[in-house]
Tab-separated table of N, CA and C and ligand atoms in Angstrom:
chain	number	residue	atom	x	y	z
A	1	MET	N	0.863	-1.201	0.000
A	1	MET	CA	0.000	0.000	0.000
A	1	MET	C	0.894	1.243	0.000
A	2	SER	N	0.780	2.054	-1.023
A	2	SER	CA	1.648	3.232	-1.083
A	2	SER	C	0.849	4.528	-1.080
A	3	ASP	N	-0.395	4.450	-0.639
A	3	ASP	CA	-1.214	5.672	-0.608
A	3	ASP	C	-0.858	6.518	0.610
A	4	ILE	N	-1.055	7.820	0.431
A	4	ILE	CA	-0.698	8.751	1.501
A	4	ILE	C	-1.806	9.779	1.681
A	5	VAL	N	-2.212	9.957	2.920
A	5	VAL	CA	-3.044	11.105	3.280
A	5	VAL	C	-2.093	12.151	3.840
A	6	PHE	N	-2.209	13.390	3.367
A	6	PHE	CA	-1.270	14.400	3.852
A	6	PHE	C	-1.992	15.594	4.474
A	7	ILE	N	-1.281	16.238	5.356
A	7	ILE	CA	-1.711	17.521	5.925
A	7	ILE	C	-0.504	18.445	5.809
A	8	ARG	N	-0.696	19.576	5.185
A	8	ARG	CA	0.417	20.525	5.058
A	8	ARG	C	0.066	21.840	5.741
A	9	GLY	N	1.045	22.377	6.435
A	9	GLY	CA	0.881	23.721	6.986
A	9	GLY	C	-0.070	23.785	8.169
A	10	LEU	N	-0.108	22.706	8.960
A	10	LEU	CA	-0.970	22.721	10.152
A	10	LEU	C	-0.291	23.573	11.231
A	11	ARG	N	-0.870	24.742	11.458
A	11	ARG	CA	-0.266	25.730	12.361
A	11	ARG	C	-0.898	25.579	13.740
A	12	LEU	N	-0.063	25.283	14.738
A	12	LEU	CA	-0.553	25.028	16.088
A	12	LEU	C	0.243	25.848	17.091
A	13	GLU	N	-0.430	26.251	18.163
A	13	GLU	CA	0.221	27.039	19.215
A	13	GLU	C	0.716	26.116	20.326
A	14	THR	N	1.928	26.371	20.805
A	14	THR	CA	2.447	25.581	21.926
A	14	THR	C	3.530	26.352	22.670
A	15	ARG	N	3.904	25.812	23.825
A	15	ARG	CA	5.067	26.335	24.554
A	15	ARG	C	6.223	25.415	24.245
A	16	ILE	N	7.248	25.941	23.597
A	16	ILE	CA	8.360	25.079	23.208
A	16	ILE	C	9.661	25.864	23.181
A	17	GLY	N	10.709	25.256	23.738
A	17	GLY	CA	12.016	25.889	23.696
A	17	GLY	C	12.855	25.523	24.904
A	18	ILE	N	14.165	25.640	24.734
A	18	ILE	CA	15.088	25.276	25.811
A	18	ILE	C	15.340	26.433	26.774
A	19	HIS	N	14.937	27.645	26.384
A	19	HIS	CA	15.189	28.821	27.223
A	19	HIS	C	13.954	29.155	28.073
A	20	PRO	N	14.171	29.583	29.317
A	20	PRO	CA	13.018	29.906	30.177
A	20	PRO	C	12.061	30.903	29.521
A	21	TRP	N	12.571	31.896	28.807
A	21	TRP	CA	11.678	32.883	28.183
A	21	TRP	C	10.774	32.259	27.132
A	22	GLU	N	11.197	31.130	26.581
A	22	GLU	CA	10.365	30.477	25.564
A	22	GLU	C	9.167	29.764	26.184
A	23	GLN	N	9.265	29.462	27.466
A	23	GLN	CA	8.179	28.762	28.140
A	23	GLN	C	7.123	29.717	28.695
A	24	ARG	N	7.396	31.034	28.617
A	24	ARG	CA	6.466	32.000	29.203
A	24	ARG	C	5.259	32.270	28.320
A	25	SER	N	5.344	31.984	27.057
A	25	SER	CA	4.204	32.235	26.169
A	25	SER	C	4.175	31.186	25.060
A	26	THR	N	3.038	31.127	24.384
A	26	THR	CA	2.934	30.182	23.272
A	26	THR	C	3.492	30.823	22.004
A	27	ARG	N	3.842	29.964	21.058
A	27	ARG	CA	4.307	30.405	19.755
A	27	ARG	C	3.815	29.381	18.730
A	28	PRO	N	3.742	29.752	17.482
A	28	PRO	CA	3.285	28.773	16.495
A	28	PRO	C	4.365	27.803	16.058
A	29	ILE	N	3.944	26.578	15.848
A	29	ILE	CA	4.764	25.614	15.110
A	29	ILE	C	3.911	25.147	13.924
A	30	ILE	N	4.588	24.641	12.894
A	30	ILE	CA	3.856	24.197	11.703
A	30	ILE	C	4.212	22.738	11.418
A	31	LEU	N	3.177	21.921	11.254
A	31	LEU	CA	3.370	20.503	10.962
A	31	LEU	C	3.011	20.202	9.511
A	32	ASP	N	3.882	19.446	8.856
A	32	ASP	CA	3.575	18.839	7.560
A	32	ASP	C	3.632	17.332	7.759
A	33	LEU	N	2.566	16.659	7.373
A	33	LEU	CA	2.456	15.227	7.643
A	33	LEU	C	2.181	14.433	6.382
A	34	GLN	N	2.829	13.287	6.273
A	34	GLN	CA	2.458	12.277	5.286
A	34	GLN	C	2.153	11.007	6.064
A	35	LEU	N	0.969	10.458	5.838
A	35	LEU	CA	0.505	9.307	6.608
A	35	LEU	C	0.071	8.209	5.652
A	36	SER	N	0.616	7.012	5.808
A	36	SER	CA	0.184	5.938	4.923
A	36	SER	C	-1.265	5.586	5.252
A	37	ALA	N	-2.020	5.326	4.211
A	37	ALA	CA	-3.439	5.023	4.376
A	37	ALA	C	-3.919	4.281	3.138
A	38	ASP	N	-4.972	3.494	3.307
A	38	ASP	CA	-5.502	2.735	2.185
A	38	ASP	C	-6.589	3.564	1.490
A	39	ALA	N	-6.187	4.338	0.505
A	39	ALA	CA	-7.149	5.204	-0.192
A	39	ALA	C	-8.113	4.386	-1.049
A	40	ARG	N	-7.680	3.222	-1.507
A	40	ARG	CA	-8.537	2.391	-2.359
A	40	ARG	C	-9.775	1.916	-1.587
A	41	ARG	N	-9.539	1.525	-0.341
A	41	ARG	CA	-10.659	1.054	0.492
A	41	ARG	C	-11.655	2.195	0.730
A	42	ALA	N	-11.125	3.357	1.064
A	42	ALA	CA	-11.989	4.518	1.293
A	42	ALA	C	-12.755	4.884	0.019
A	43	ALA	N	-12.079	4.832	-1.107
A	43	ALA	CA	-12.720	5.195	-2.376
A	43	ALA	C	-13.818	4.191	-2.753
A	44	ALA	N	-13.582	2.921	-2.427
A	44	ALA	CA	-14.553	1.886	-2.795
A	44	ALA	C	-15.879	2.075	-2.061
A	45	SER	N	-15.791	2.463	-0.785
A	45	SER	CA	-17.020	2.601	0.005
A	45	SER	C	-17.542	4.033	0.025
A	46	ASP	N	-16.659	4.982	-0.197
A	46	ASP	CA	-16.986	6.416	-0.089
A	46	ASP	C	-17.500	6.762	1.308
A	47	ARG	N	-16.937	6.070	2.313
A	47	ARG	CA	-17.356	6.292	3.699
A	47	ARG	C	-16.162	6.766	4.527
A	48	ILE	N	-16.398	7.782	5.362
A	48	ILE	CA	-15.311	8.332	6.183
A	48	ILE	C	-14.775	7.276	7.157
A	49	GLU	N	-15.631	6.334	7.528
A	49	GLU	CA	-15.202	5.261	8.446
A	49	GLU	C	-14.080	4.414	7.843
A	50	ASP	N	-14.002	4.377	6.533
A	50	ASP	CA	-12.968	3.579	5.862
A	50	ASP	C	-11.751	4.418	5.470
A	51	ALA	N	-11.774	5.682	5.843
A	51	ALA	CA	-10.673	6.585	5.487
A	51	ALA	C	-9.892	6.966	6.737
A	52	LEU	N	-8.677	7.413	6.537
A	52	LEU	CA	-7.943	8.064	7.626
A	52	LEU	C	-8.419	9.517	7.636
A	53	ASP	N	-9.161	9.866	8.660
A	53	ASP	CA	-9.869	11.155	8.713
A	53	ASP	C	-8.879	12.274	9.074
A	54	TYR	N	-8.474	13.053	8.074
A	54	TYR	CA	-7.469	14.094	8.349
A	54	TYR	C	-8.004	15.193	9.264
A	55	GLU	N	-9.326	15.357	9.273
A	55	GLU	CA	-9.928	16.333	10.193
A	55	GLU	C	-9.745	15.868	11.643
A	56	ALA	N	-10.000	14.575	11.876
A	56	ALA	CA	-9.829	14.012	13.226
A	56	ALA	C	-8.359	14.051	13.641
A	57	VAL	N	-7.467	13.771	12.700
A	57	VAL	CA	-6.023	13.828	12.993
A	57	VAL	C	-5.628	15.238	13.419
A	58	ALA	N	-6.060	16.225	12.653
A	58	ALA	CA	-5.694	17.615	12.953
A	58	ALA	C	-6.245	18.043	14.321
A	59	ARG	N	-7.487	17.618	14.603
A	59	ARG	CA	-8.114	17.973	15.899
A	59	ARG	C	-7.320	17.370	17.062
A	60	ARG	N	-6.945	16.105	16.925
A	60	ARG	CA	-6.215	15.416	18.003
A	60	ARG	C	-4.832	16.021	18.227
A	61	LEU	N	-4.160	16.365	17.119
A	61	LEU	CA	-2.821	16.946	17.263
A	61	LEU	C	-2.904	18.348	17.872
A	62	ARG	N	-3.942	19.093	17.496
A	62	ARG	CA	-4.118	20.434	18.084
A	62	ARG	C	-4.248	20.320	19.599
A	63	GLU	N	-5.075	19.363	20.028
A	63	GLU	CA	-5.303	19.133	21.469
A	63	GLU	C	-3.981	18.765	22.166
A	64	LEU	N	-3.245	17.851	21.575
A	64	LEU	CA	-1.980	17.385	22.155
A	64	LEU	C	-0.960	18.530	22.263
A	65	VAL	N	-0.837	19.273	21.192
A	65	VAL	CA	0.222	20.281	21.102
A	65	VAL	C	-0.058	21.459	22.027
A	66	ILE	N	-1.305	21.882	22.087
A	66	ILE	CA	-1.643	23.068	22.899
A	66	ILE	C	-1.498	22.764	24.388
A	67	GLN	N	-1.727	21.495	24.767
A	67	GLN	CA	-1.716	21.148	26.198
A	67	GLN	C	-0.314	21.037	26.779
A	68	GLY	N	0.661	20.716	25.946
A	68	GLY	CA	1.968	20.356	26.472
A	68	GLY	C	2.939	21.520	26.587
A	69	ARG	N	4.039	21.239	27.260
A	69	ARG	CA	5.209	22.116	27.328
A	69	ARG	C	6.394	21.273	26.931
A	70	TYR	N	7.167	21.755	25.999
A	70	TYR	CA	8.262	20.954	25.473
A	70	TYR	C	9.526	21.792	25.414
A	71	ALA	N	10.662	21.159	25.637
A	71	ALA	CA	11.937	21.837	25.442
A	71	ALA	C	12.349	21.734	23.968
A	72	LEU	N	12.357	20.519	23.454
A	72	LEU	CA	12.919	20.274	22.125
A	72	LEU	C	11.854	19.993	21.072
A	73	VAL	N	12.136	20.399	19.854
A	73	VAL	CA	11.242	20.055	18.741
A	73	VAL	C	11.202	18.540	18.545
A	74	GLU	N	12.317	17.866	18.836
A	74	GLU	CA	12.364	16.405	18.697
A	74	GLU	C	11.326	15.732	19.593
A	75	THR	N	11.184	16.258	20.827
A	75	THR	CA	10.239	15.665	21.786
A	75	THR	C	8.809	15.808	21.292
A	76	LEU	N	8.468	16.998	20.852
A	76	LEU	CA	7.101	17.227	20.379
A	76	LEU	C	6.813	16.393	19.125
A	77	ALA	N	7.771	16.311	18.223
A	77	ALA	CA	7.585	15.507	17.004
A	77	ALA	C	7.336	14.047	17.364
A	78	GLU	N	8.100	13.546	18.327
A	78	GLU	CA	7.959	12.137	18.743
A	78	GLU	C	6.593	11.885	19.376
A	79	ARG	N	6.121	12.823	20.198
A	79	ARG	CA	4.787	12.653	20.824
A	79	ARG	C	3.699	12.597	19.769
A	80	CYS	N	3.793	13.484	18.801
A	80	CYS	CA	2.797	13.503	17.720
A	80	CYS	C	2.829	12.186	16.956
A	81	ALA	N	4.023	11.713	16.649
A	81	ALA	CA	4.158	10.467	15.895
A	81	ALA	C	3.545	9.301	16.671
A	82	GLN	N	3.783	9.246	17.966
A	82	GLN	CA	3.255	8.143	18.780
A	82	GLN	C	1.731	8.124	18.764
A	83	VAL	N	1.122	9.308	18.850
A	83	VAL	CA	-0.342	9.395	18.808
A	83	VAL	C	-0.866	8.874	17.474
A	84	LEU	N	-0.202	9.226	16.401
A	84	LEU	CA	-0.661	8.791	15.071
A	84	LEU	C	-0.529	7.276	14.915
A	85	LEU	N	0.555	6.720	15.428
A	85	LEU	CA	0.761	5.269	15.342
A	85	LEU	C	-0.215	4.522	16.252
A	86	ASP	N	-0.359	5.003	17.476
A	86	ASP	CA	-1.146	4.272	18.488
A	86	ASP	C	-2.654	4.474	18.335
A	87	GLU	N	-3.072	5.712	18.101
A	87	GLU	CA	-4.512	6.007	18.136
A	87	GLU	C	-5.172	5.941	16.765
A	88	PHE	N	-4.416	6.179	15.723
A	88	PHE	CA	-5.012	6.190	14.382
A	88	PHE	C	-4.576	4.982	13.546
A	89	GLY	N	-3.746	4.134	14.127
A	89	GLY	CA	-3.334	2.927	13.415
A	89	GLY	C	-2.506	3.183	12.173
A	90	VAL	N	-1.865	4.322	12.123
A	90	VAL	CA	-1.018	4.640	10.965
A	90	VAL	C	0.211	3.734	10.996
A	91	ARG	N	0.534	3.129	9.858
A	91	ARG	CA	1.648	2.166	9.853
A	91	ARG	C	2.979	2.811	9.506
A	92	TRP	N	2.923	3.908	8.781
A	92	TRP	CA	4.154	4.651	8.434
A	92	TRP	C	3.799	6.131	8.369
A	93	LEU	N	4.733	6.957	8.811
A	93	LEU	CA	4.499	8.395	8.712
A	93	LEU	C	5.811	9.152	8.552
A	94	ARG	N	5.667	10.300	7.934
A	94	ARG	CA	6.772	11.263	7.836
A	94	ARG	C	6.224	12.568	8.380
A	95	LEU	N	6.920	13.095	9.360
A	95	LEU	CA	6.423	14.291	10.038
A	95	LEU	C	7.512	15.360	10.032
A	96	GLU	N	7.177	16.519	9.544
A	96	GLU	CA	8.103	17.653	9.570
A	96	GLU	C	7.545	18.687	10.531
A	97	LEU	N	8.353	19.034	11.525
A	97	LEU	CA	7.936	20.045	12.493
A	97	LEU	C	8.816	21.275	12.304
A	98	ASN	N	8.191	22.360	11.959
A	98	ASN	CA	8.878	23.617	11.683
A	98	ASN	C	8.621	24.598	12.835
A	99	LYS	N	9.701	25.158	13.352
A	99	LYS	CA	9.579	26.193	14.392
A	99	LYS	C	10.047	27.500	13.747
A	100	PRO	N	9.149	28.168	13.049
A	100	PRO	CA	9.585	29.297	12.221
A	100	PRO	C	10.141	30.451	13.060
A	101	GLY	N	11.186	31.052	12.547
A	101	GLY	CA	11.751	32.231	13.195
A	101	GLY	C	12.612	31.939	14.410
A	102	ALA	N	12.895	30.669	14.702
A	102	ALA	CA	13.597	30.330	15.944
A	102	ALA	C	15.055	30.797	15.934
A	103	VAL	N	15.649	30.913	14.778
A	103	VAL	CA	17.035	31.413	14.722
A	103	VAL	C	17.123	32.658	13.828
A	104	GLY	N	16.110	33.471	13.918
A	104	GLY	CA	16.103	34.703	13.131
A	104	GLY	C	14.882	34.747	12.241
A	105	GLU	N	14.421	35.958	12.023
A	105	GLU	CA	13.203	36.150	11.237
A	105	GLU	C	13.327	35.517	9.850
A	106	GLY	N	12.292	34.873	9.441
A	106	GLY	CA	12.278	34.304	8.093
A	106	GLY	C	13.032	33.004	7.955
A	107	THR	N	13.532	32.471	9.078
A	107	THR	CA	14.286	31.216	9.021
A	107	THR	C	13.422	30.063	9.519
A	108	ASP	N	13.435	28.984	8.771
A	108	ASP	CA	12.731	27.780	9.205
A	108	ASP	C	13.734	26.799	9.792
A	109	VAL	N	13.447	26.324	10.996
A	109	VAL	CA	14.250	25.250	11.586
A	109	VAL	C	13.289	24.212	12.147
A	110	GLY	N	13.796	23.019	12.389
A	110	GLY	CA	12.931	21.996	12.943
A	110	GLY	C	13.510	20.620	12.765
A	111	VAL	N	12.605	19.657	12.668
A	111	VAL	CA	13.037	18.265	12.585
A	111	VAL	C	12.095	17.506	11.649
A	112	ILE	N	12.644	16.528	10.976
A	112	ILE	CA	11.844	15.636	10.132
A	112	ILE	C	12.074	14.212	10.638
A	113	ILE	N	10.975	13.519	10.954
A	113	ILE	CA	11.124	12.137	11.413
A	113	ILE	C	10.245	11.210	10.570
A	114	GLU	N	10.680	9.982	10.439
A	114	GLU	CA	9.880	8.933	9.826
A	114	GLU	C	9.746	7.825	10.850
A	115	ARG	N	8.550	7.288	10.978
A	115	ARG	CA	8.306	6.201	11.921
A	115	ARG	C	7.449	5.130	11.258
A	116	GLY	N	7.594	3.903	11.730
A	116	GLY	CA	6.805	2.803	11.212
A	116	GLY	C	7.415	2.179	9.971
A	117	GLN	N	6.685	1.237	9.410
A	117	GLN	CA	7.138	0.487	8.236
A	117	GLN	C	6.324	0.886	7.030
A	118	ARG	N	7.021	1.311	5.975
A	118	ARG	CA	6.319	1.641	4.744
A	118	ARG	C	6.088	0.360	3.956
A	119	VAL	N	4.841	0.093	3.641
A	119	VAL	CA	4.503	-1.112	2.876
A	119	VAL	C	4.219	-0.700	1.449
A	120	ASP	N	5.057	-1.117	0.514
A	120	ASP	CA	4.854	-0.727	-0.900
A	120	ASP	C	4.250	-1.859	-1.709
B	1	LIG	N1	18.047	20.085	17.765
B	1	LIG	C1	17.529	21.156	18.430
B	1	LIG	N2	18.258	22.254	18.593
B	1	LIG	C2	17.731	23.321	19.251
B	1	LIG	C3	16.427	23.291	19.739
B	1	LIG	C4	15.655	22.108	19.541
B	1	LIG	O1	14.486	21.997	19.934
B	1	LIG	N3	16.251	21.062	18.892
B	1	LIG	N4	15.917	24.403	20.364
B	1	LIG	C5	16.604	25.518	20.529
B	1	LIG	C6	15.997	26.753	21.122
B	1	LIG	O2	14.798	26.478	21.822
B	1	LIG	C7	15.756	27.754	19.966
B	1	LIG	O3	14.690	27.291	19.141
B	1	LIG	C8	15.414	29.147	20.419
B	1	LIG	O4	16.542	29.781	20.918
B	1	LIG	C9	18.000	25.627	20.088
B	1	LIG	N5	18.491	24.437	19.441
């Protein structure tokens, strides 16, 4: 199965950073996600129950991200990945977490992780 459901540019507020001043207020992070999913099954039935619901994914990640406090982008990326694997049954994912402006205006920094087994 090589189908992918994607979410690009998911902007979420969180407290993140290694410096005490970064923990005093929220800031935006941006998630880009690729999630393996069986699009053929969803297309055959045309039912959301047979699809990986990107709306539900976005809602769950928003809840997770806003509630937490994190030092590292790696930690937050890993938490998000675990939720997708455990709660949504995603077998493979690629997650890019961007912390825009962290090393100067207009600069994108962050982490890209892949988890699970890609079945082709
Ligand atoms: N690999 C990482 N390096 C750095 C991180 C991080 O989360 N992962 N964070 C910081 C600071 O919080 C920075 O974003 C703001 O000064 C520095 N390096």
